[in-house]
Coordinates of C-alpha atoms and ligand atoms in Angstrom, one line a residue:
M1 CA 57.8 58.8 -58.9
I2 CA 59.6 56.4 -56.4
I3 CA 59.6 52.6 -56.6
V4 CA 60.5 50.7 -53.4
L5 CA 61.6 47.2 -54.0
K6 CA 61.1 44.4 -51.4
E7 CA 64.1 43.1 -49.4
N8 CA 64.2 39.8 -51.3
A9 CA 63.4 41.1 -54.8
P10 CA 65.2 39.1 -57.3
Q11 CA 67.8 40.9 -59.2
Q12 CA 66.6 39.7 -62.4
A13 CA 63.0 40.8 -61.8
A14 CA 64.3 44.2 -60.8
E15 CA 66.4 44.6 -63.9
K16 CA 63.4 43.5 -66.1
L17 CA 61.2 46.3 -64.3
M18 CA 64.0 48.9 -65.1
K19 CA 64.2 48.0 -68.5
E20 CA 60.5 48.2 -68.9
I21 CA 60.7 51.9 -67.4
R22 CA 63.7 53.0 -69.4
A23 CA 61.8 51.8 -72.7
K24 CA 59.3 54.3 -71.8
G25 CA 61.9 57.2 -71.9
L26 CA 62.6 57.8 -68.3
Q27 CA 65.7 57.5 -66.5
I28 CA 66.4 55.9 -63.1
D29 CA 68.3 56.6 -60.2
V30 CA 69.1 53.6 -58.3
S31 CA 69.8 53.7 -54.6
K32 CA 70.7 50.4 -52.9
G33 CA 70.2 50.5 -49.2
T34 CA 71.4 47.6 -46.8
R35 CA 67.9 46.2 -47.0
K36 CA 65.8 47.8 -49.6
T37 CA 66.5 49.3 -53.2
V38 CA 64.8 52.5 -54.2
L39 CA 64.3 53.4 -57.8
G40 CA 63.8 57.1 -58.5
L41 CA 62.1 57.9 -61.8
V42 CA 63.2 60.8 -63.7
G43 CA 61.1 62.3 -66.7
D44 CA 57.5 62.3 -67.7
T45 CA 56.0 59.6 -65.2
S46 CA 52.5 60.1 -66.4
V47 CA 53.2 57.3 -68.8
I48 CA 53.7 54.8 -66.0
D49 CA 50.7 52.9 -64.5
M50 CA 51.2 53.0 -60.9
E51 CA 48.7 50.2 -60.2
H52 CA 50.6 47.9 -62.6
V53 CA 53.9 48.5 -61.0
Q54 CA 52.4 47.9 -57.7
G55 CA 51.1 44.6 -58.9
Y56 CA 54.5 43.0 -59.0
D57 CA 55.0 40.8 -55.9
Y58 CA 58.6 42.0 -55.5
V59 CA 57.5 45.8 -55.4
D60 CA 57.0 47.0 -51.8
K61 CA 55.7 50.7 -52.6
V62 CA 55.1 53.0 -55.4
L63 CA 54.9 56.7 -54.5
R64 CA 54.2 59.8 -56.4
V65 CA 56.4 62.7 -55.6
E66 CA 54.6 64.8 -58.3
E67 CA 51.0 65.4 -59.2
P68 CA 49.5 63.2 -62.0
Y69 CA 48.5 66.1 -63.9
K70 CA 50.8 68.3 -65.8
R71 CA 49.2 70.7 -68.1
A72 CA 46.7 71.8 -65.4
S73 CA 49.5 72.1 -62.8
R74 CA 51.0 75.2 -61.5
A75 CA 54.4 73.7 -61.5
F76 CA 54.4 73.6 -65.1
H77 CA 52.9 77.0 -65.7
P78 CA 53.6 79.2 -62.6
Q79 CA 51.6 82.4 -63.7
N80 CA 47.8 82.4 -63.5
S81 CA 45.9 81.7 -66.9
I82 CA 43.6 84.0 -68.2
I83 CA 40.8 82.5 -70.3
R84 CA 39.1 84.8 -73.1
A85 CA 35.6 84.0 -74.0
G86 CA 33.4 86.3 -76.0
G87 CA 35.4 89.4 -75.2
V88 CA 35.3 88.6 -71.4
E89 CA 38.5 87.7 -69.5
I90 CA 38.2 85.2 -66.8
G91 CA 41.1 84.8 -64.3
G92 CA 42.4 88.4 -64.3
K93 CA 41.9 91.0 -61.8
K94 CA 38.1 91.8 -62.8
L95 CA 35.7 89.3 -61.3
A96 CA 33.7 87.2 -64.0
V97 CA 30.2 87.4 -62.9
M98 CA 28.0 84.9 -64.8
A99 CA 24.1 85.1 -64.2
G100 CA 20.9 83.9 -65.5
P101 CA 18.3 81.2 -65.1
C102 CA 18.8 77.5 -64.3
S103 CA 16.8 76.8 -67.5
V104 CA 15.8 78.8 -70.4
E105 CA 11.9 78.8 -70.4
T106 CA 10.2 81.4 -72.7
P107 CA 11.8 84.1 -74.9
E108 CA 10.0 86.7 -72.3
Q109 CA 11.8 85.0 -69.5
I110 CA 15.4 84.8 -71.0
N111 CA 15.3 88.2 -72.5
G112 CA 14.2 89.9 -69.4
V113 CA 16.6 88.2 -67.3
A114 CA 19.4 88.8 -69.8
D115 CA 18.7 92.5 -69.9
A116 CA 18.3 92.7 -66.0
V117 CA 21.6 91.0 -65.3
K118 CA 23.4 93.0 -67.7
A119 CA 22.0 96.2 -66.2
A120 CA 23.2 95.1 -63.0
G121 CA 26.7 94.2 -64.1
A122 CA 27.0 90.7 -65.1
V123 CA 29.6 89.8 -67.9
M124 CA 28.0 86.6 -68.9
L125 CA 24.6 85.1 -69.4
R126 CA 24.1 81.6 -68.3
G127 CA 21.0 79.4 -68.9
G128 CA 20.4 75.6 -69.4
A129 CA 19.0 74.3 -72.6
F130 CA 19.8 70.7 -72.1
K131 CA 19.2 69.9 -68.4
P132 CA 20.7 67.0 -66.5
R133 CA 17.7 66.3 -64.2
T134 CA 17.5 63.6 -61.6
S135 CA 14.1 62.5 -62.8
P136 CA 13.2 61.8 -66.3
Y137 CA 9.9 63.2 -65.7
S138 CA 11.1 66.6 -64.7
F139 CA 11.4 69.3 -67.2
Q140 CA 14.4 68.5 -69.4
G141 CA 15.0 71.8 -71.0
L142 CA 14.0 73.3 -74.4
R143 CA 16.9 71.7 -75.9
E144 CA 17.9 73.1 -79.5
K145 CA 15.1 75.7 -79.1
G146 CA 16.6 76.8 -75.7
L147 CA 20.0 77.1 -77.3
D148 CA 18.8 79.6 -79.8
L149 CA 16.7 81.4 -77.2
L150 CA 19.9 81.8 -75.1
C151 CA 22.2 83.0 -77.7
G152 CA 19.6 85.5 -79.1
A153 CA 19.0 86.9 -75.7
G154 CA 22.8 87.0 -75.0
R155 CA 23.3 88.9 -78.4
H156 CA 20.4 91.3 -77.6
A157 CA 21.7 92.2 -74.2
G158 CA 25.3 92.3 -75.4
L159 CA 26.3 89.3 -73.2
P160 CA 28.4 86.3 -74.1
V161 CA 26.7 83.1 -73.2
V162 CA 27.5 79.9 -71.2
T163 CA 25.3 76.7 -71.2
E164 CA 25.7 73.0 -70.5
I165 CA 26.4 70.2 -72.9
M166 CA 25.5 66.8 -72.1
S167 CA 26.7 64.8 -75.2
L168 CA 29.1 65.2 -78.0
D169 CA 26.4 64.8 -80.8
K170 CA 25.1 68.3 -79.8
L171 CA 28.7 70.0 -80.2
D172 CA 28.1 71.2 -83.8
E173 CA 24.7 72.8 -82.8
F174 CA 26.5 74.6 -79.9
I175 CA 29.1 75.9 -82.1
K176 CA 26.6 77.0 -84.8
A177 CA 24.4 78.7 -82.2
G178 CA 27.5 80.6 -81.1
V179 CA 27.9 79.5 -77.5
D180 CA 30.9 81.3 -75.9
I181 CA 31.6 78.8 -72.8
I182 CA 30.5 75.3 -72.9
Q183 CA 29.6 74.0 -69.4
V184 CA 30.5 70.5 -68.3
G185 CA 28.1 69.8 -65.4
A186 CA 28.9 68.1 -62.1
R187 CA 27.3 64.9 -63.3
N188 CA 29.5 64.7 -66.3
M189 CA 32.6 65.8 -64.9
Q190 CA 34.0 62.2 -65.3
N191 CA 32.5 61.6 -68.7
F192 CA 35.8 61.0 -70.3
E193 CA 34.6 60.7 -73.8
L194 CA 32.8 64.0 -73.5
L195 CA 36.1 65.7 -72.0
R196 CA 38.3 64.2 -74.8
G197 CA 35.8 65.5 -77.5
L198 CA 35.9 69.0 -76.0
G199 CA 39.6 68.7 -75.8
K200 CA 39.6 68.6 -79.6
T201 CA 37.8 72.1 -79.8
R202 CA 39.4 75.3 -78.6
I203 CA 36.1 76.6 -77.1
P204 CA 36.4 77.7 -73.5
I205 CA 35.2 75.0 -71.2
L206 CA 33.6 75.5 -67.7
L207 CA 34.3 72.4 -65.8
K208 CA 32.2 72.0 -62.8
R209 CA 33.4 69.8 -59.8
G210 CA 31.7 66.5 -59.5
L211 CA 29.3 65.9 -56.6
S212 CA 31.8 63.6 -55.0
A213 CA 35.1 64.5 -56.7
T214 CA 38.3 65.2 -54.9
V215 CA 40.4 68.1 -56.1
E216 CA 42.7 65.7 -57.6
E217 CA 40.0 64.1 -59.8
W218 CA 38.7 67.4 -60.6
L219 CA 42.1 68.4 -62.0
M220 CA 42.7 65.3 -63.8
S221 CA 39.3 65.9 -65.7
A222 CA 40.6 69.3 -66.6
E223 CA 43.8 67.5 -67.7
Y224 CA 41.6 65.3 -70.1
I225 CA 40.5 68.4 -72.0
M226 CA 43.9 70.0 -71.9
A227 CA 45.7 66.9 -73.0
G228 CA 43.6 67.1 -76.4
G229 CA 45.1 70.5 -76.8
N230 CA 42.3 72.8 -75.4
H231 CA 43.8 74.7 -72.6
N232 CA 40.9 77.0 -72.2
V233 CA 39.5 75.5 -69.0
I234 CA 37.7 77.4 -66.3
L235 CA 37.0 75.3 -63.0
C236 CA 33.6 75.8 -60.9
E237 CA 33.2 74.8 -57.5
R238 CA 29.5 74.0 -57.0
G239 CA 29.3 72.3 -53.6
I240 CA 30.0 68.7 -52.9
R241 CA 27.8 65.9 -51.4
T242 CA 28.5 65.4 -47.5
F243 CA 26.4 64.2 -44.6
E244 CA 24.8 67.6 -44.1
T245 CA 21.2 67.9 -45.5
Y246 CA 20.3 71.5 -44.4
T247 CA 21.9 72.8 -47.6
R248 CA 21.6 71.1 -51.0
N249 CA 25.3 70.6 -51.1
T250 CA 28.2 71.8 -48.9
L251 CA 30.2 74.7 -50.5
D252 CA 33.9 73.6 -50.4
L253 CA 35.6 77.0 -50.2
S254 CA 38.8 75.6 -49.1
A255 CA 38.9 73.8 -52.6
V256 CA 39.2 77.3 -54.2
L257 CA 42.4 77.7 -52.3
A258 CA 43.7 74.1 -53.0
V259 CA 43.0 74.3 -56.6
K260 CA 44.6 77.9 -56.9
R261 CA 47.7 76.4 -55.2
Q262 CA 47.8 73.3 -57.4
S263 CA 46.8 74.8 -60.6
H264 CA 47.2 78.0 -62.9
L265 CA 43.5 77.6 -64.1
P266 CA 40.9 80.1 -63.1
V267 CA 38.4 79.2 -60.6
I268 CA 34.7 80.4 -60.0
V269 CA 32.1 79.6 -57.4
D270 CA 28.4 78.7 -57.9
P271 CA 26.8 79.5 -54.6
S272 CA 23.2 78.6 -56.0
H273 CA 23.8 74.8 -56.5
A274 CA 26.1 74.7 -53.5
T275 CA 23.4 75.7 -51.1
G276 CA 20.0 75.3 -53.0
K277 CA 18.8 78.3 -50.7
R278 CA 18.2 81.7 -52.3
W279 CA 19.0 83.6 -49.0
M280 CA 22.5 82.1 -48.8
V281 CA 23.5 83.1 -52.2
E282 CA 24.7 86.8 -51.8
D283 CA 26.8 86.0 -48.6
L284 CA 28.5 82.9 -50.2
A285 CA 29.3 84.9 -53.3
K286 CA 31.0 87.5 -51.0
A287 CA 32.8 84.7 -49.2
A288 CA 33.9 83.2 -52.6
V289 CA 35.4 86.5 -53.8
A290 CA 37.0 86.9 -50.4
V291 CA 38.7 83.6 -50.7
G292 CA 40.1 84.3 -54.0
A293 CA 37.7 83.0 -56.7
D294 CA 38.1 84.6 -60.1
G295 CA 34.4 84.9 -60.4
I296 CA 30.9 83.7 -59.5
M297 CA 28.0 81.8 -61.4
V298 CA 24.7 82.6 -59.9
E299 CA 21.1 81.5 -60.9
V300 CA 18.6 84.6 -61.4
H301 CA 15.0 84.1 -62.4
N302 CA 12.3 86.9 -62.9
D303 CA 9.8 84.7 -61.1
P304 CA 11.5 82.1 -58.9
D305 CA 8.6 80.7 -57.3
H306 CA 7.3 79.4 -60.7
A307 CA 10.6 78.5 -62.2
L308 CA 10.6 75.2 -64.0
C309 CA 14.0 74.2 -62.4
D310 CA 16.0 75.2 -59.2
G311 CA 13.5 78.0 -58.2
A312 CA 14.3 77.7 -54.4
Q313 CA 18.0 78.9 -55.2
S314 CA 17.4 81.3 -57.8
I315 CA 17.3 84.9 -56.8
T316 CA 15.4 87.8 -58.4
P317 CA 16.9 90.4 -60.7
A318 CA 16.6 92.8 -57.6
M319 CA 18.5 90.6 -55.4
F320 CA 21.1 90.1 -57.9
S321 CA 21.4 94.0 -58.3
H322 CA 21.9 94.1 -54.4
L323 CA 24.5 91.3 -54.6
M324 CA 26.4 93.2 -57.4
D325 CA 26.5 96.2 -55.2
S326 CA 28.0 94.3 -52.3
L327 CA 30.6 92.9 -54.6
R328 CA 31.5 96.3 -55.7
Q329 CA 32.3 97.2 -52.2
L330 CA 34.2 94.0 -51.3
A331 CA 36.2 93.7 -54.4
P332 CA 38.7 96.5 -53.9
V333 CA 39.5 95.1 -50.4
V334 CA 40.6 91.9 -51.9
G335 CA 42.4 93.6 -55.0
R336 CA 39.8 92.8 -57.5
T337 CA 37.5 94.9 -59.6
V338 CA 33.8 94.1 -60.7
Ligands
PEP401 C1 23.5 74.1 -63.8 O1 24.4 74.8 -63.8 O2 22.2 74.4 -63.9 C2 23.8 72.7 -63.2 C3 23.0 71.6 -63.5 O3 24.8 72.6 -62.5 P1 25.5 71.4 -61.8 O4 26.0 70.5 -62.8 O5 26.5 72.0 -60.9 O6 24.7 70.7 -60.9
MN402 MN1 20.3 74.8 -61.9

């Protein structure tokens, strides 16, 4: 971090600021120009509140030369991280394909979809039990019962499971039910209490990008979880909100590249929520893999037209099987396996 002092900064004030910074364990390289003084801070600058320093009237500018995240940063961990969950590796050469319905609805539905996606080659079963719906009058998920049905279906099909948590008071139930990856949904990406609580566990967390989150904000949310000691974070790009209304969201594939450059954490892509359109899912899943995503998360429903949630973007088991065949052809071209 660099602090540029104004031309007329009083010496006494500058010294007080330097004392304040040194008290936080940092070193300062002072460079006095003819007009301005520049302070170069050396050490862990995450303890410095930029806005606070910028607030002093004798400070001209405060510039960050490093990212505000450390544990999530590639600078501190150059090699790709591989996260292990329920016997599956996410972030290695093999693509992690997670599939299942938006919501768990009935035993027949979740068991049927679990068996179908397993047969087609998925390595993980997804399914929502606690649903973050825009309307309080929409189907909210089967809640605890959904959790049990999902975990039961996963065990039966031989697939680890991923499902969304909305509040920490359900954490014990998620653990007891045997959830392998806990999903933090887009709407909760900046629920810092939730992130902090999940940081105390060692359960792998799938952190979806917020609807209007920048790459830096997304990585700062990962940092929240990691700062608590839980380094098992998987990122998921699921589309962001733009002016475009043709699709439900806009899939930001450049963010996959940005995040991979900035961070060592694995990144997967969810083309279902990104588009809201069933017919776009396969092609965008291929695009995600081509650009370097470590896997995909896709909504699959046995009867999408009657799904209780997100039917328009859900593909059928037959379409999923076709998607897997396409990925099998594409994967070797980009150095991956399925
Ligand atoms: C989901 O995965 O069903 C979901 C609600 O996703 P998102 O948080 O990305 O909207
Ligand atoms: Mn959904």
